[in-house]
Amino acid sequence: QVQLVESGGGSVQPGGSLRLSCAVSGSTFSFNAMGWYRQAPGRQRELVVGTTTSGLTNYADSAKGRFTISRDNAKNTVYLQMSSLKPEDTAVYYCYVLIGSIHWGQGIQVTVSS
């Protein structure tokens, strides 16, 4: 059973940085499509960044220039490096990978506040 465990969230002041990690386990298959969504209170879940099976990466306009997705194949881990954080980045962040079907992490809180 594929499992995704996120870590690295927390509280940070505006302008600060965080790196979210998403450790993938339970599958011997590698994943090509991966990404991050987020959901702020009272709002729908929205794409932050996604990488397709063909290798294309799509960032939300709000994330461009500030967020970077990466992966460590040896550790089966996906990362989201976030910098220049703003209060409007406050949300629960969810990672996903495509291994046959879409698998989701449990979500992790990011709070940007002074």
Short mmCIF file of N, CA and C in Angstrom, two decimals:
data_model
loop_
_atom_site.label_atom_id
_atom_site.label_comp_id
_atom_site.label_asym_id
_atom_site.label_seq_id
_atom_site.Cartn_x
_atom_site.Cartn_y
_atom_site.Cartn_z
N GLN A 1 0.84 -1.19 0.00
CA GLN A 1 0.00 0.00 0.00
C GLN A 1 0.88 1.24 0.00
N VAL A 2 0.61 2.12 -0.93
CA VAL A 2 1.40 3.34 -1.04
C VAL A 2 1.03 4.29 0.09
N GLN A 3 2.04 4.83 0.74
CA GLN A 3 1.82 5.81 1.79
C GLN A 3 2.70 7.03 1.56
N LEU A 4 2.15 8.19 1.83
CA LEU A 4 2.87 9.44 1.72
C LEU A 4 2.82 10.13 3.07
N VAL A 5 3.97 10.51 3.58
CA VAL A 5 4.05 11.18 4.87
C VAL A 5 4.76 12.51 4.68
N GLU A 6 4.05 13.58 4.99
CA GLU A 6 4.60 14.92 4.85
C GLU A 6 5.24 15.38 6.15
N SER A 7 6.21 16.23 6.02
CA SER A 7 6.86 16.84 7.19
C SER A 7 7.43 18.19 6.78
N GLY A 8 7.84 18.96 7.78
CA GLY A 8 8.49 20.23 7.51
C GLY A 8 7.61 21.44 7.61
N GLY A 9 6.34 21.25 7.91
CA GLY A 9 5.46 22.40 8.04
C GLY A 9 5.67 23.12 9.36
N GLY A 10 4.87 24.15 9.57
CA GLY A 10 4.98 24.90 10.82
C GLY A 10 4.62 26.35 10.62
N SER A 11 5.07 27.16 11.56
CA SER A 11 4.80 28.59 11.52
C SER A 11 6.06 29.36 11.15
N VAL A 12 5.88 30.38 10.35
CA VAL A 12 7.01 31.18 9.90
C VAL A 12 6.52 32.60 9.70
N GLN A 13 7.42 33.54 9.83
CA GLN A 13 7.08 34.94 9.61
C GLN A 13 7.07 35.26 8.11
N PRO A 14 6.34 36.28 7.73
CA PRO A 14 6.36 36.69 6.32
C PRO A 14 7.79 36.94 5.85
N GLY A 15 8.07 36.49 4.64
CA GLY A 15 9.41 36.60 4.10
C GLY A 15 10.30 35.42 4.40
N GLY A 16 9.83 34.54 5.27
CA GLY A 16 10.62 33.38 5.65
C GLY A 16 10.52 32.24 4.66
N SER A 17 11.18 31.14 5.01
CA SER A 17 11.24 29.97 4.13
C SER A 17 10.89 28.71 4.90
N LEU A 18 10.39 27.74 4.16
CA LEU A 18 10.14 26.40 4.69
C LEU A 18 10.40 25.40 3.58
N ARG A 19 10.79 24.20 3.98
CA ARG A 19 10.90 23.11 3.01
C ARG A 19 10.02 21.97 3.48
N LEU A 20 9.04 21.65 2.68
CA LEU A 20 8.17 20.52 2.95
C LEU A 20 8.76 19.26 2.32
N SER A 21 8.61 18.16 3.02
CA SER A 21 9.06 16.87 2.50
C SER A 21 7.88 15.93 2.42
N CYS A 22 7.93 15.03 1.47
CA CYS A 22 6.87 14.04 1.28
C CYS A 22 7.56 12.70 1.01
N ALA A 23 7.62 11.86 2.01
CA ALA A 23 8.27 10.56 1.90
C ALA A 23 7.27 9.52 1.39
N VAL A 24 7.63 8.85 0.32
CA VAL A 24 6.74 7.87 -0.33
C VAL A 24 7.24 6.46 -0.01
N SER A 25 6.35 5.63 0.45
CA SER A 25 6.72 4.25 0.76
C SER A 25 5.63 3.30 0.29
N GLY A 26 5.97 2.01 0.29
CA GLY A 26 4.97 0.98 0.01
C GLY A 26 4.83 0.59 -1.43
N SER A 27 5.76 1.06 -2.28
CA SER A 27 5.66 0.69 -3.68
C SER A 27 7.05 0.49 -4.25
N THR A 28 7.18 -0.51 -5.10
CA THR A 28 8.46 -0.73 -5.77
C THR A 28 8.51 0.01 -7.10
N PHE A 29 7.44 0.65 -7.46
CA PHE A 29 7.39 1.38 -8.72
C PHE A 29 7.79 2.83 -8.49
N SER A 30 8.53 3.35 -9.40
CA SER A 30 8.86 4.76 -9.30
C SER A 30 7.67 5.59 -9.78
N PHE A 31 7.65 6.81 -9.40
CA PHE A 31 6.56 7.70 -9.81
C PHE A 31 7.14 8.80 -10.67
N ASN A 32 6.39 9.19 -11.66
CA ASN A 32 6.82 10.26 -12.54
C ASN A 32 6.02 11.53 -12.35
N ALA A 33 4.78 11.36 -12.03
CA ALA A 33 3.95 12.53 -11.79
C ALA A 33 3.86 12.76 -10.30
N MET A 34 4.02 13.99 -9.89
CA MET A 34 4.01 14.34 -8.46
C MET A 34 3.67 15.80 -8.34
N GLY A 35 3.37 16.21 -7.13
CA GLY A 35 3.09 17.62 -6.94
C GLY A 35 2.55 17.93 -5.57
N TRP A 36 2.14 19.17 -5.45
CA TRP A 36 1.60 19.69 -4.20
C TRP A 36 0.35 20.51 -4.47
N TYR A 37 -0.63 20.30 -3.61
CA TYR A 37 -1.81 21.13 -3.56
C TYR A 37 -1.85 21.80 -2.19
N ARG A 38 -2.71 22.77 -2.06
CA ARG A 38 -2.95 23.38 -0.75
C ARG A 38 -4.40 23.78 -0.62
N GLN A 39 -4.83 23.87 0.62
CA GLN A 39 -6.20 24.28 0.91
C GLN A 39 -6.20 25.22 2.09
N ALA A 40 -6.63 26.43 1.83
CA ALA A 40 -6.75 27.44 2.88
C ALA A 40 -8.16 27.36 3.48
N PRO A 41 -8.34 27.83 4.70
CA PRO A 41 -9.66 27.78 5.33
C PRO A 41 -10.73 28.47 4.47
N GLY A 42 -11.83 27.77 4.24
CA GLY A 42 -12.92 28.34 3.48
C GLY A 42 -12.71 28.38 1.98
N ARG A 43 -11.63 27.76 1.52
CA ARG A 43 -11.34 27.80 0.09
C ARG A 43 -11.17 26.38 -0.44
N GLN A 44 -11.30 26.26 -1.76
CA GLN A 44 -11.12 24.97 -2.39
C GLN A 44 -9.63 24.63 -2.46
N ARG A 45 -9.37 23.32 -2.55
CA ARG A 45 -7.99 22.87 -2.72
C ARG A 45 -7.49 23.36 -4.08
N GLU A 46 -6.28 23.87 -4.10
CA GLU A 46 -5.73 24.41 -5.34
C GLU A 46 -4.34 23.85 -5.61
N LEU A 47 -4.02 23.73 -6.88
CA LEU A 47 -2.70 23.25 -7.26
C LEU A 47 -1.65 24.30 -6.96
N VAL A 48 -0.57 23.86 -6.34
CA VAL A 48 0.60 24.72 -6.12
C VAL A 48 1.61 24.46 -7.22
N VAL A 49 1.94 23.20 -7.42
CA VAL A 49 2.88 22.80 -8.47
C VAL A 49 2.65 21.33 -8.78
N GLY A 50 2.76 21.00 -10.07
CA GLY A 50 2.61 19.62 -10.48
C GLY A 50 3.59 19.29 -11.59
N THR A 51 4.12 18.08 -11.53
CA THR A 51 5.00 17.59 -12.58
C THR A 51 4.33 16.42 -13.26
N THR A 52 4.23 16.48 -14.59
CA THR A 52 3.53 15.45 -15.34
C THR A 52 4.45 14.27 -15.65
N THR A 53 3.87 13.20 -16.17
CA THR A 53 4.65 12.02 -16.53
C THR A 53 5.62 12.32 -17.66
N SER A 54 5.35 13.35 -18.43
CA SER A 54 6.26 13.72 -19.52
C SER A 54 7.35 14.67 -19.05
N GLY A 55 7.34 14.99 -17.76
CA GLY A 55 8.41 15.81 -17.21
C GLY A 55 8.14 17.29 -17.19
N LEU A 56 6.95 17.70 -17.58
CA LEU A 56 6.63 19.11 -17.54
C LEU A 56 6.23 19.52 -16.12
N THR A 57 6.65 20.68 -15.71
CA THR A 57 6.33 21.20 -14.39
C THR A 57 5.49 22.45 -14.53
N ASN A 58 4.40 22.47 -13.81
CA ASN A 58 3.47 23.59 -13.87
C ASN A 58 3.31 24.20 -12.49
N TYR A 59 3.68 25.45 -12.36
CA TYR A 59 3.52 26.17 -11.10
C TYR A 59 2.31 27.08 -11.19
N ALA A 60 1.59 27.18 -10.08
CA ALA A 60 0.55 28.20 -9.98
C ALA A 60 1.22 29.57 -10.05
N ASP A 61 0.49 30.54 -10.56
CA ASP A 61 1.06 31.89 -10.66
C ASP A 61 1.54 32.37 -9.29
N SER A 62 0.81 32.02 -8.26
CA SER A 62 1.16 32.48 -6.92
C SER A 62 2.46 31.86 -6.40
N ALA A 63 2.88 30.76 -7.03
CA ALA A 63 4.07 30.04 -6.58
C ALA A 63 5.30 30.33 -7.44
N LYS A 64 5.09 30.82 -8.62
CA LYS A 64 6.20 31.04 -9.54
C LYS A 64 7.25 31.99 -8.95
N GLY A 65 8.49 31.57 -9.04
CA GLY A 65 9.58 32.40 -8.55
C GLY A 65 9.83 32.29 -7.06
N ARG A 66 8.93 31.65 -6.34
CA ARG A 66 9.10 31.53 -4.89
C ARG A 66 9.19 30.08 -4.42
N PHE A 67 8.49 29.19 -5.11
CA PHE A 67 8.44 27.78 -4.72
C PHE A 67 9.17 26.93 -5.75
N THR A 68 9.79 25.85 -5.27
CA THR A 68 10.48 24.93 -6.16
C THR A 68 10.21 23.50 -5.74
N ILE A 69 9.78 22.68 -6.69
CA ILE A 69 9.57 21.27 -6.42
C ILE A 69 10.82 20.50 -6.84
N SER A 70 11.14 19.48 -6.06
CA SER A 70 12.28 18.64 -6.40
C SER A 70 12.03 17.24 -5.82
N ARG A 71 12.93 16.31 -6.17
CA ARG A 71 12.79 14.96 -5.65
C ARG A 71 14.15 14.35 -5.42
N ASP A 72 14.19 13.44 -4.49
CA ASP A 72 15.38 12.65 -4.23
C ASP A 72 14.99 11.20 -4.49
N ASN A 73 15.43 10.65 -5.61
CA ASN A 73 15.01 9.29 -5.97
C ASN A 73 15.53 8.25 -4.99
N ALA A 74 16.71 8.49 -4.48
CA ALA A 74 17.29 7.52 -3.53
C ALA A 74 16.47 7.44 -2.25
N LYS A 75 15.86 8.54 -1.88
CA LYS A 75 15.06 8.59 -0.66
C LYS A 75 13.58 8.48 -0.93
N ASN A 76 13.19 8.38 -2.21
CA ASN A 76 11.77 8.34 -2.57
C ASN A 76 11.01 9.49 -1.90
N THR A 77 11.56 10.66 -2.01
CA THR A 77 11.00 11.82 -1.32
C THR A 77 10.85 12.98 -2.29
N VAL A 78 9.74 13.65 -2.16
CA VAL A 78 9.44 14.86 -2.93
C VAL A 78 9.54 16.05 -1.99
N TYR A 79 10.09 17.12 -2.49
CA TYR A 79 10.25 18.32 -1.67
C TYR A 79 9.52 19.51 -2.29
N LEU A 80 9.15 20.43 -1.42
CA LEU A 80 8.65 21.73 -1.87
C LEU A 80 9.40 22.79 -1.08
N GLN A 81 10.31 23.45 -1.75
CA GLN A 81 11.03 24.56 -1.12
C GLN A 81 10.23 25.83 -1.33
N MET A 82 9.89 26.48 -0.23
CA MET A 82 9.08 27.70 -0.28
C MET A 82 9.86 28.84 0.31
N SER A 83 9.95 29.93 -0.40
CA SER A 83 10.65 31.10 0.11
C SER A 83 9.79 32.34 -0.09
N SER A 84 10.21 33.43 0.51
CA SER A 84 9.44 34.69 0.44
C SER A 84 7.98 34.44 0.78
N LEU A 85 7.76 33.71 1.83
CA LEU A 85 6.40 33.32 2.18
C LEU A 85 5.55 34.52 2.58
N LYS A 86 4.27 34.42 2.24
CA LYS A 86 3.31 35.48 2.50
C LYS A 86 2.17 34.93 3.36
N PRO A 87 1.47 35.81 4.06
CA PRO A 87 0.33 35.32 4.86
C PRO A 87 -0.68 34.53 4.02
N GLU A 88 -0.84 34.89 2.77
CA GLU A 88 -1.80 34.18 1.92
C GLU A 88 -1.33 32.78 1.52
N ASP A 89 -0.10 32.42 1.87
CA ASP A 89 0.37 31.06 1.66
C ASP A 89 -0.08 30.13 2.78
N THR A 90 -0.68 30.70 3.81
CA THR A 90 -1.17 29.89 4.91
C THR A 90 -2.22 28.90 4.42
N ALA A 91 -1.99 27.62 4.68
CA ALA A 91 -2.89 26.58 4.19
C ALA A 91 -2.38 25.23 4.68
N VAL A 92 -3.21 24.23 4.47
CA VAL A 92 -2.75 22.84 4.62
C VAL A 92 -2.24 22.40 3.25
N TYR A 93 -1.03 21.88 3.24
CA TYR A 93 -0.38 21.47 2.00
C TYR A 93 -0.41 19.95 1.88
N TYR A 94 -0.78 19.48 0.70
CA TYR A 94 -0.90 18.05 0.42
C TYR A 94 0.01 17.67 -0.74
N CYS A 95 0.79 16.64 -0.56
CA CYS A 95 1.57 16.12 -1.69
C CYS A 95 0.80 14.98 -2.34
N TYR A 96 1.14 14.71 -3.59
CA TYR A 96 0.55 13.58 -4.29
C TYR A 96 1.59 12.99 -5.24
N VAL A 97 1.41 11.71 -5.53
CA VAL A 97 2.21 11.05 -6.55
C VAL A 97 1.29 10.15 -7.35
N LEU A 98 1.70 9.86 -8.57
CA LEU A 98 0.94 8.97 -9.43
C LEU A 98 1.69 7.65 -9.55
N ILE A 99 1.13 6.63 -8.95
CA ILE A 99 1.66 5.27 -9.07
C ILE A 99 0.45 4.40 -9.37
N GLY A 100 0.14 4.28 -10.64
CA GLY A 100 -1.09 3.60 -11.03
C GLY A 100 -2.29 4.51 -10.87
N SER A 101 -2.46 5.02 -9.70
CA SER A 101 -3.50 6.00 -9.42
C SER A 101 -2.89 7.09 -8.54
N ILE A 102 -3.67 8.11 -8.28
CA ILE A 102 -3.17 9.21 -7.46
C ILE A 102 -3.21 8.82 -5.98
N HIS A 103 -2.11 9.07 -5.31
CA HIS A 103 -2.02 8.84 -3.87
C HIS A 103 -1.71 10.17 -3.19
N TRP A 104 -2.35 10.38 -2.05
CA TRP A 104 -2.23 11.66 -1.34
C TRP A 104 -1.59 11.48 0.03
N GLY A 105 -0.90 12.54 0.44
CA GLY A 105 -0.45 12.61 1.81
C GLY A 105 -1.58 13.08 2.70
N GLN A 106 -1.32 13.10 4.01
CA GLN A 106 -2.37 13.44 4.97
C GLN A 106 -2.54 14.95 5.13
N GLY A 107 -1.60 15.70 4.61
CA GLY A 107 -1.67 17.15 4.73
C GLY A 107 -0.82 17.67 5.88
N ILE A 108 -0.27 18.84 5.70
CA ILE A 108 0.54 19.45 6.74
C ILE A 108 0.29 20.95 6.75
N GLN A 109 0.20 21.50 7.95
CA GLN A 109 -0.14 22.90 8.11
C GLN A 109 1.07 23.79 7.92
N VAL A 110 0.87 24.85 7.14
CA VAL A 110 1.85 25.93 7.00
C VAL A 110 1.14 27.22 7.38
N THR A 111 1.70 27.93 8.34
CA THR A 111 1.13 29.19 8.80
C THR A 111 2.16 30.29 8.65
N VAL A 112 1.78 31.33 7.93
CA VAL A 112 2.67 32.47 7.72
C VAL A 112 2.03 33.67 8.41
N SER A 113 2.67 34.11 9.47
CA SER A 113 2.08 35.17 10.28
C SER A 113 3.16 35.89 11.05
N SER A 114 2.94 37.18 11.26
CA SER A 114 3.87 37.94 12.08
C SER A 114 3.39 37.97 13.52
#
